[in-house]
mmCIF file of C-alpha atoms in Angstrom:
data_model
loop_
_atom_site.group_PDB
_atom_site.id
_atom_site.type_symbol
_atom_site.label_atom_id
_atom_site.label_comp_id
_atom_site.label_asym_id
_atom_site.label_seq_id
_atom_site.Cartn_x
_atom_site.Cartn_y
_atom_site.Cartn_z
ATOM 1 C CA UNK A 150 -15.997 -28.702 0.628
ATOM 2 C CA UNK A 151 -18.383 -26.495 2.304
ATOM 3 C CA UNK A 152 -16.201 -23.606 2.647
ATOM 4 C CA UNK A 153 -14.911 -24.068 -0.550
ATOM 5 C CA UNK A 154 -18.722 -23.846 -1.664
ATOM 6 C CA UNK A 155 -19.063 -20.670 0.492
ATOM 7 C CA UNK A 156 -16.104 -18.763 -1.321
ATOM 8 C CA UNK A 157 -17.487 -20.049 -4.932
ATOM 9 C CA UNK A 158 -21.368 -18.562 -3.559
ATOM 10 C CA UNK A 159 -19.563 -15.134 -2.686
ATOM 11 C CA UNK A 160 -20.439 -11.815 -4.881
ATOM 12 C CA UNK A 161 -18.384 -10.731 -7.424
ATOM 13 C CA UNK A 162 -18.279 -7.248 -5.382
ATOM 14 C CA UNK A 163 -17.088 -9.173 -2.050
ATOM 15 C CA UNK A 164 -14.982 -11.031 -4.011
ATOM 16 C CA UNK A 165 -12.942 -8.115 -5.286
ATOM 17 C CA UNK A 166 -13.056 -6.440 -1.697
ATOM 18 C CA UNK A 167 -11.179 -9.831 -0.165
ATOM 19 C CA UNK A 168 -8.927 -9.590 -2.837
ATOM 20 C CA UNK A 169 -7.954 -6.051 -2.903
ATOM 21 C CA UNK A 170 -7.918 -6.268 0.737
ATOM 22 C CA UNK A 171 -5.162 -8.872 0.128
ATOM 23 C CA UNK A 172 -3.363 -6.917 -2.328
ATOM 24 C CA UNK A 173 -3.106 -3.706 -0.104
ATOM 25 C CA UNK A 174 -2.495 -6.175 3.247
ATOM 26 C CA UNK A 175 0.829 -7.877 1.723
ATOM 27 C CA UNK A 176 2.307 -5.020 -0.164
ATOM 28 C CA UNK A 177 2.342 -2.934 2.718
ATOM 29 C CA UNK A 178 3.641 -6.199 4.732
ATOM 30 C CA UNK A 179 6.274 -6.385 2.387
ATOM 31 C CA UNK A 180 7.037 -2.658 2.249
ATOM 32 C CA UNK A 181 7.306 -3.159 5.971
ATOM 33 C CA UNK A 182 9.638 -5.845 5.647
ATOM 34 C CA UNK A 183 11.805 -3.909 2.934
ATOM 35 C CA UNK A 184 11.668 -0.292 4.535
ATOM 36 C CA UNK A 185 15.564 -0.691 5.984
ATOM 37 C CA UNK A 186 17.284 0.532 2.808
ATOM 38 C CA UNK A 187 18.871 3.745 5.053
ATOM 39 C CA UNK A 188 19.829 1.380 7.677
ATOM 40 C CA UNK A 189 21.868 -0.969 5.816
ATOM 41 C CA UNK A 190 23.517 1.629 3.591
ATOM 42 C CA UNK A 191 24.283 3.542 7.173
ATOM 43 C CA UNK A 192 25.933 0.739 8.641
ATOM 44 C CA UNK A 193 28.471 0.194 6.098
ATOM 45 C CA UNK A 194 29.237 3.675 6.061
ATOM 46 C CA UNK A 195 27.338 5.755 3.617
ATOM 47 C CA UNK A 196 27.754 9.224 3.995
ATOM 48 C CA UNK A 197 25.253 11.330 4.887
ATOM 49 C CA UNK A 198 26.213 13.958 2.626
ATOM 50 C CA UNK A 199 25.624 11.853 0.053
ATOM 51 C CA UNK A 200 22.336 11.353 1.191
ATOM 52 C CA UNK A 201 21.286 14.281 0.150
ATOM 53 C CA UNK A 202 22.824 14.064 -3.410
ATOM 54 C CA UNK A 203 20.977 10.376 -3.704
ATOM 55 C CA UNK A 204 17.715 12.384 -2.653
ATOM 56 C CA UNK A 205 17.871 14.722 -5.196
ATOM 57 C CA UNK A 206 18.717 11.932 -8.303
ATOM 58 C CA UNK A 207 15.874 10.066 -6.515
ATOM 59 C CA UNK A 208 13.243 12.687 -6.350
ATOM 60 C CA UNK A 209 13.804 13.625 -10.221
ATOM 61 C CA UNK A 210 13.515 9.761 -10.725
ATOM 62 C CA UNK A 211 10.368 9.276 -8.968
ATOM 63 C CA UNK A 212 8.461 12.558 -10.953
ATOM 64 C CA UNK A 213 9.762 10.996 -14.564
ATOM 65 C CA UNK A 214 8.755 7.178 -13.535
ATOM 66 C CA UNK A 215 5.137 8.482 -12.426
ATOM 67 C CA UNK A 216 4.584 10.495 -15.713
ATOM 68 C CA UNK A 217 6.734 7.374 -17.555
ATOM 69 C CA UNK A 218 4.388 4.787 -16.406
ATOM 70 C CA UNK A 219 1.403 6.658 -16.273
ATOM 71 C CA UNK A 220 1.343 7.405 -19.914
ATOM 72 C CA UNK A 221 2.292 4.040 -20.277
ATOM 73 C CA UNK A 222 -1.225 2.969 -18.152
ATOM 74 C CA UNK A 223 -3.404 5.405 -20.312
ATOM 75 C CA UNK A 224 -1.729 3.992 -24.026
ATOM 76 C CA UNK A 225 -2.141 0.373 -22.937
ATOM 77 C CA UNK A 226 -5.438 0.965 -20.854
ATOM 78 C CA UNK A 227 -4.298 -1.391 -17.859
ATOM 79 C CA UNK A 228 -3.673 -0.225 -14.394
ATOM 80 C CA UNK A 229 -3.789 -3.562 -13.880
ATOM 81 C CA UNK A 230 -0.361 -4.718 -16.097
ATOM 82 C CA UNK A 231 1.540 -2.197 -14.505
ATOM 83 C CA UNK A 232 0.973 -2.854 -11.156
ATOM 84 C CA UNK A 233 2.414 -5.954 -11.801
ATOM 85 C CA UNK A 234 5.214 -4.637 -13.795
ATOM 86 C CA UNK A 235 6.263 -2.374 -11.368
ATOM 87 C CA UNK A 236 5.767 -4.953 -8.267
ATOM 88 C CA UNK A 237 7.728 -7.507 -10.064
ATOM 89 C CA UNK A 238 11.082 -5.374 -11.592
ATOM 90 C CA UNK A 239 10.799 -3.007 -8.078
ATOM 91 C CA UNK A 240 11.135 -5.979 -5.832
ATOM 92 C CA UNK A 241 13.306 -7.679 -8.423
ATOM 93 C CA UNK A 242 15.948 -5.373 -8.814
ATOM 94 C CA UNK A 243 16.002 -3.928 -4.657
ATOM 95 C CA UNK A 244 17.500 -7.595 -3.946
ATOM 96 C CA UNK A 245 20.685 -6.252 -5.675
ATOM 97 C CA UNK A 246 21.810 -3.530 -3.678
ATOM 98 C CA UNK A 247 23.101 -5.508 -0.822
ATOM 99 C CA UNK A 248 25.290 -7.224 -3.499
ATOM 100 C CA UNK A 249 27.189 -4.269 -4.396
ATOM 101 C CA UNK A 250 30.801 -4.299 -2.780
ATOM 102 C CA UNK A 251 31.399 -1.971 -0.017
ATOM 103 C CA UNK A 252 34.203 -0.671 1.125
ATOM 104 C CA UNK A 253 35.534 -0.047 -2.333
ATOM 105 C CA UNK A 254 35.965 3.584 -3.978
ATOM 106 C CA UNK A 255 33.291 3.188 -6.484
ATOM 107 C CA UNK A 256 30.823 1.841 -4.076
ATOM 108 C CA UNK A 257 29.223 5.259 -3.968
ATOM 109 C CA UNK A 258 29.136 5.784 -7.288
ATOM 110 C CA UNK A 259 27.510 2.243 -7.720
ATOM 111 C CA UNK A 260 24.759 2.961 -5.017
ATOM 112 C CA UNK A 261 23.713 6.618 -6.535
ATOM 113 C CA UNK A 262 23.469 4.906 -9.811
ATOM 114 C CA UNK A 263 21.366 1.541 -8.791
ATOM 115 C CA UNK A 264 19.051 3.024 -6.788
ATOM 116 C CA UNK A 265 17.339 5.352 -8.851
ATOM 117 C CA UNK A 266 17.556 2.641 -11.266
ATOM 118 C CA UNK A 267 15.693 0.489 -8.647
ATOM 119 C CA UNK A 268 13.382 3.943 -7.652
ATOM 120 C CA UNK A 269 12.169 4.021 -11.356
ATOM 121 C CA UNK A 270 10.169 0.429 -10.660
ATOM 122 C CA UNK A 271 9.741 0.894 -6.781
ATOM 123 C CA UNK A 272 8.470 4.523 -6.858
ATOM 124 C CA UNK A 273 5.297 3.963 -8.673
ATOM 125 C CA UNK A 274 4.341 0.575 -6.585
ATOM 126 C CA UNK A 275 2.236 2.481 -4.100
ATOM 127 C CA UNK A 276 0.613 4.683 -6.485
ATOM 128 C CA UNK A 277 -0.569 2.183 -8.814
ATOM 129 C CA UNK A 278 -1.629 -0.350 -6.300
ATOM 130 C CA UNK A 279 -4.064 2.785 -4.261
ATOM 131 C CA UNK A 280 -4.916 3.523 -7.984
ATOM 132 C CA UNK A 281 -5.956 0.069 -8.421
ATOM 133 C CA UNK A 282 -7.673 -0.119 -5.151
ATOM 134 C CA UNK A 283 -9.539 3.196 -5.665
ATOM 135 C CA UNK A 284 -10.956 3.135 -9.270
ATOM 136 C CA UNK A 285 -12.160 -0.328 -8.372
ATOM 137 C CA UNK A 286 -13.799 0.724 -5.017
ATOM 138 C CA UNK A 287 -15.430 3.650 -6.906
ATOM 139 C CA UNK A 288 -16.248 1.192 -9.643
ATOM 140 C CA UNK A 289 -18.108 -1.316 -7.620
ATOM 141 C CA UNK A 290 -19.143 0.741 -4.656
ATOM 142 C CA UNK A 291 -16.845 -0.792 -2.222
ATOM 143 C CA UNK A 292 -15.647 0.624 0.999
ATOM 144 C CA UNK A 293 -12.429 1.990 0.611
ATOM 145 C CA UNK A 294 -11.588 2.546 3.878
ATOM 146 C CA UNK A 295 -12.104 -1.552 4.834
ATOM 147 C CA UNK A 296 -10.101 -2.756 1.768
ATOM 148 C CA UNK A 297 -7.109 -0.006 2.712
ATOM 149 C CA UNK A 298 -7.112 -1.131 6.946
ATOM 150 C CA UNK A 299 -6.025 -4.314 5.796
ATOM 151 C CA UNK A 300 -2.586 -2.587 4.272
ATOM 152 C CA UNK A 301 -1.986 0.066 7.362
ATOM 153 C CA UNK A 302 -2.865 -3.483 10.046
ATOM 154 C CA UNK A 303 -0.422 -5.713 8.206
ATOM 155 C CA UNK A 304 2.155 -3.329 7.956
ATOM 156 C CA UNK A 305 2.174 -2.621 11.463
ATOM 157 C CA UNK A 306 2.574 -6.395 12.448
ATOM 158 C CA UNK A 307 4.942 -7.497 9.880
ATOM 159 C CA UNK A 308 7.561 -4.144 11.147
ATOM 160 C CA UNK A 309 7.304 -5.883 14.738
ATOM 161 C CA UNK A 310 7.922 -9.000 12.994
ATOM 162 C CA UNK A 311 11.096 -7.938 11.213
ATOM 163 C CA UNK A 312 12.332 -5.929 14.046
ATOM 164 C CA UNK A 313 12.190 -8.649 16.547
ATOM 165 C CA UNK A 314 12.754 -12.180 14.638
ATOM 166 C CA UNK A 315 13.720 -11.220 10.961
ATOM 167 C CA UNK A 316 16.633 -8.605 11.747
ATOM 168 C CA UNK A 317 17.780 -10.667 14.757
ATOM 169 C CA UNK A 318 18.180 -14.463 13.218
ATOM 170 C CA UNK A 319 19.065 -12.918 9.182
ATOM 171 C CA UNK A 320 20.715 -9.210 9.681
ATOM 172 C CA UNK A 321 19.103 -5.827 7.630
ATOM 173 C CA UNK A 322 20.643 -7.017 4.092
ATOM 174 C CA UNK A 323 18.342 -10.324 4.330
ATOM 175 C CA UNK A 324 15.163 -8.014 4.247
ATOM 176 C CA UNK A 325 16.159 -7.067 0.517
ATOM 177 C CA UNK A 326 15.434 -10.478 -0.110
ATOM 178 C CA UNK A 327 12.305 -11.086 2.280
ATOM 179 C CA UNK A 328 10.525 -8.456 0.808
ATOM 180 C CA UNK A 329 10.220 -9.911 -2.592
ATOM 181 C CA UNK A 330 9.107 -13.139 -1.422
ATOM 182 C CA UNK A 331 6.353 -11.496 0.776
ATOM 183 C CA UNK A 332 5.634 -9.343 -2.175
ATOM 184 C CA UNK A 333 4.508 -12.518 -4.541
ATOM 185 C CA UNK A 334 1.184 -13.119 -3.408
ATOM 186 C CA UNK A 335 0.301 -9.377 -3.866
ATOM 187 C CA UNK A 336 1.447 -9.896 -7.545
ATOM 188 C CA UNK A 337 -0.938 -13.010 -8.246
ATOM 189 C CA UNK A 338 -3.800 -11.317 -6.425
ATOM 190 C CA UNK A 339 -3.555 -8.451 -8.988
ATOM 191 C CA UNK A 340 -3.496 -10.585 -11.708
ATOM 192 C CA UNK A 341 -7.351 -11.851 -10.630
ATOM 193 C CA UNK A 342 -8.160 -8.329 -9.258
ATOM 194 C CA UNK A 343 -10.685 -6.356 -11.532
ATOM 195 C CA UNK A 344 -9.397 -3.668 -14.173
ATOM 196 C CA UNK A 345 -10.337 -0.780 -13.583
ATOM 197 C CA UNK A 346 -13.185 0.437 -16.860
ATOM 198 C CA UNK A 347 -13.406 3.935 -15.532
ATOM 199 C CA UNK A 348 -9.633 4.692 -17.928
ATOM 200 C CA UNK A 349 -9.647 4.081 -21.579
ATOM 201 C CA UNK A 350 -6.559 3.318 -24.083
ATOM 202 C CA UNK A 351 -5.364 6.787 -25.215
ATOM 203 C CA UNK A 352 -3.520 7.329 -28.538
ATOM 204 C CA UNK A 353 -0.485 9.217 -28.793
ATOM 205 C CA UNK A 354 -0.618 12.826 -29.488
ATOM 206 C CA UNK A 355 0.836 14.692 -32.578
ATOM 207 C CA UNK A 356 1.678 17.357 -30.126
ATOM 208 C CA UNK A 357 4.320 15.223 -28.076
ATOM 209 C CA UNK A 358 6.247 16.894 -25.106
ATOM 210 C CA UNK A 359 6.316 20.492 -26.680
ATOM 211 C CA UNK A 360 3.149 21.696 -25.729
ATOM 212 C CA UNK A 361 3.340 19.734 -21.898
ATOM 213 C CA UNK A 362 6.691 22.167 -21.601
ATOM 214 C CA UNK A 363 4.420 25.164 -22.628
ATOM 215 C CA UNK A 364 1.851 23.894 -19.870
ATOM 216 C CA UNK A 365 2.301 26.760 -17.243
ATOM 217 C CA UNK A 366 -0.041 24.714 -14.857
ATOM 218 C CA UNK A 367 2.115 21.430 -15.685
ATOM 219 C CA UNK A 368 5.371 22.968 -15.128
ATOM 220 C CA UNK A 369 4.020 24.518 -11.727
ATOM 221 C CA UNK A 370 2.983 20.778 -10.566
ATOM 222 C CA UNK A 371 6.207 19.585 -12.078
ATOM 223 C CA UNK A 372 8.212 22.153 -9.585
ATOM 224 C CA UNK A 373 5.979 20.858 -6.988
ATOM 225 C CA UNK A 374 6.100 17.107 -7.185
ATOM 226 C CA UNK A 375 9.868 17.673 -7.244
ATOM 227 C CA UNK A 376 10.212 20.057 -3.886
ATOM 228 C CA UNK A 377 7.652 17.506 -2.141
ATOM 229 C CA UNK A 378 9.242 14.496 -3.154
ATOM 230 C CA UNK A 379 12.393 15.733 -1.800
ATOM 231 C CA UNK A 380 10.595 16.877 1.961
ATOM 232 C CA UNK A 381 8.606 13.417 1.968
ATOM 233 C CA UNK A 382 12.090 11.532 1.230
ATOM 234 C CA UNK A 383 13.801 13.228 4.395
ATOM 235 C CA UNK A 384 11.820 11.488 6.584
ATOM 236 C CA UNK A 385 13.241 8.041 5.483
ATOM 237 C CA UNK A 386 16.853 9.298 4.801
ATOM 238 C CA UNK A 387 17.542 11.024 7.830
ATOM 239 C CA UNK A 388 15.498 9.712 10.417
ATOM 240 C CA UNK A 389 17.663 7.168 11.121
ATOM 241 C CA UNK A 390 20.629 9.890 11.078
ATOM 242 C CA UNK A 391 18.714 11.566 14.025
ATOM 243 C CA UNK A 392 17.852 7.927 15.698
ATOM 244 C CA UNK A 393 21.374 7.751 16.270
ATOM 245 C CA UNK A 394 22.638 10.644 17.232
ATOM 246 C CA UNK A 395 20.254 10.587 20.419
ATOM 247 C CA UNK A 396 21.204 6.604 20.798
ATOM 248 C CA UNK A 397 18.435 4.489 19.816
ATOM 249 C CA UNK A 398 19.117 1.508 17.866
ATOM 250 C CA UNK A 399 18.143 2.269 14.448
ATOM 251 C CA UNK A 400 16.707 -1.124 13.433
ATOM 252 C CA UNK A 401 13.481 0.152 16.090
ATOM 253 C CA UNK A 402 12.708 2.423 12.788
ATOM 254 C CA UNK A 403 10.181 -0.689 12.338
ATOM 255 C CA UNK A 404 8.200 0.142 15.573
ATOM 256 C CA UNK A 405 8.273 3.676 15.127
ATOM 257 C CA UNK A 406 6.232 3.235 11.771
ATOM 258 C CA UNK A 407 4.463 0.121 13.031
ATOM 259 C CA UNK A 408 2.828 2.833 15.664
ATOM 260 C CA UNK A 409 2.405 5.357 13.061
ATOM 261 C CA UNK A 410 0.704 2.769 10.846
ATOM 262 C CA UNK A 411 -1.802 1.867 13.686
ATOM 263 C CA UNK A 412 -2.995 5.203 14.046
ATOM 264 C CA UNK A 413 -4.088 5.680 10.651
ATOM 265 C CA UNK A 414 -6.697 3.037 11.207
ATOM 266 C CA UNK A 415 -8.545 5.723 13.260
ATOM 267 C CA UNK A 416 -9.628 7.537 10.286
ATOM 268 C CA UNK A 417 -8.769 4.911 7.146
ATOM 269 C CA UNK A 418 -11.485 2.358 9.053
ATOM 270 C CA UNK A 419 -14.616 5.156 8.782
ATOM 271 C CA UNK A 420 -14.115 6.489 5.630
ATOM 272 C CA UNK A 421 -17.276 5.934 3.394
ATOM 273 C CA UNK A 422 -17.949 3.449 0.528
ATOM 274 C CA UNK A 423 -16.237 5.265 -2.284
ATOM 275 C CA UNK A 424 -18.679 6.281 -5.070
ATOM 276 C CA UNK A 425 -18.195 6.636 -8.690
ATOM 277 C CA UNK A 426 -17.483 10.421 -9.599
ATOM 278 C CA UNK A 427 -19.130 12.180 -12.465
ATOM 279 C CA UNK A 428 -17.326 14.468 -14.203
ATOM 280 C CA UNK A 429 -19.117 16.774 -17.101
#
């Protein structure tokens, strides 16, 4: 009774903190959990030339989903809504591509269609949930940097989790699986989480994608979004291409960003409170 009197007696401004600090904890837990997508589709024999071809479709995906569900945000003035959207059909539809049959000769041609299916939900989870966690830090003068620790600590620990119990007693295809469930507390904290009052509901324009074409400066971002989406993605295509050539077991990709994770708490944990910025 006491500590439940304690929780009910804390701020509404340390309130949001423990619960964004949950959200960004068990996403990246989860992403943790679900990050073995290359190894599973390299142990049952996808190509890696075809890697390359899913990169592209992927990377021309992920630019259309942000600018999708980002206008999306802005008409229906909820960051909010689509985190949990996006959570829910990303993590919802990802259980399915250990389902497809292998082996077959359309078993390509099913993975380089589902997955930027599956990319169109799962793309925009991490920049919707840091959205969420940043307009609402600025909002309500939290620190950033202590709400965003929780997500790079938990992500390290759950990768040395699924490398050394999950993998071992379930195989890589039962992480498709994990990942939701590990992902459903995120989803119900963001339901109670704060939205964000910083945005406001925008109507549609008259002008319509015409005059975004004949945006010089939007194009040029365009161009760019797509070239770095593409260099980010080789990272977690063909890492585990290059694990294996110089014979290290592929499922240790876990560790290797379980370390890289723990060394962004260096300069995540001293970053400032954020602070609302004016614009005029």
């Amino acid at each position: 009774m006491n500590k439940l009197r304690r929780l009910r007696s804390l701020s509404p401004e340390m309130a949001e903190t423990l619960r964004l600090a949950g959200v960004q904890g068990i996403f990246w837990a989860a992403m943790a959990v679900g990050n073995y997508q290359t190894v599973y589709l390299q142990s049952i024999g996808f190509p890696a030339t075809d890697f390359g071809l899913l990169n592209a479709i992927a990377c021309a995906v992920a630019i259309f989903a942000m600018t999708f569900w980002g206008t999306v945000s802005d008409r229906i003035g909820s960051v909010r809504k689509i985190v949990i959207l996006t959570l829910t059909l990303g993590c919802g539809l990802f259980i399915f591509v250990p389902l497809i049959p292998t082996g077959q000769s359309y078993s390509t041609l099913l993975f380089l269609i589902l997955i930027p299916i599956i990319n169109f939900f799962r793309v925009p989870m991490s920049p919707f949930v840091d959205n969420l966690t940043v307009r609402n830090c600025a909002e309500h003068r939290l620190n950033y940097g202590m709400v965003r620790s929780s997500g790079s600590l938990l992500f390290a620990i759950a990768g040395v989790i699924t490398v050394n119990a999950l993998i071992p007693a379930a195989g890589v295809p039962s992480t498709f699986w994990v990942m939701g469930i590990v992902m459903i507390p995120a989803i119900v904290l963001t339901y109670f989480c704060f939205e964000p009052q910083s945005g406001k509901r925008v109507k549609k324009s008259a002008a319509g994608a015409g005059v975004l074409l004949k945006n010089y400066a939007y194009m040029a971002f365009l161009i760019f979004a797509f070239f770095f989406q593409m260099a980010a993605a080789f990272e977690g295509n063909f890492l585990t291409y290059y694990m294996a050539d110089i014979q290290i077991d592929t499922v240790n990709l876990g560790l290797i960003l379980s370390v890289r994770a723990m060394m962004e708490l260096s300069l995540i944990h001293i970053s400032e409170p954020t602070r609302p910025i004016s614009i005029s």
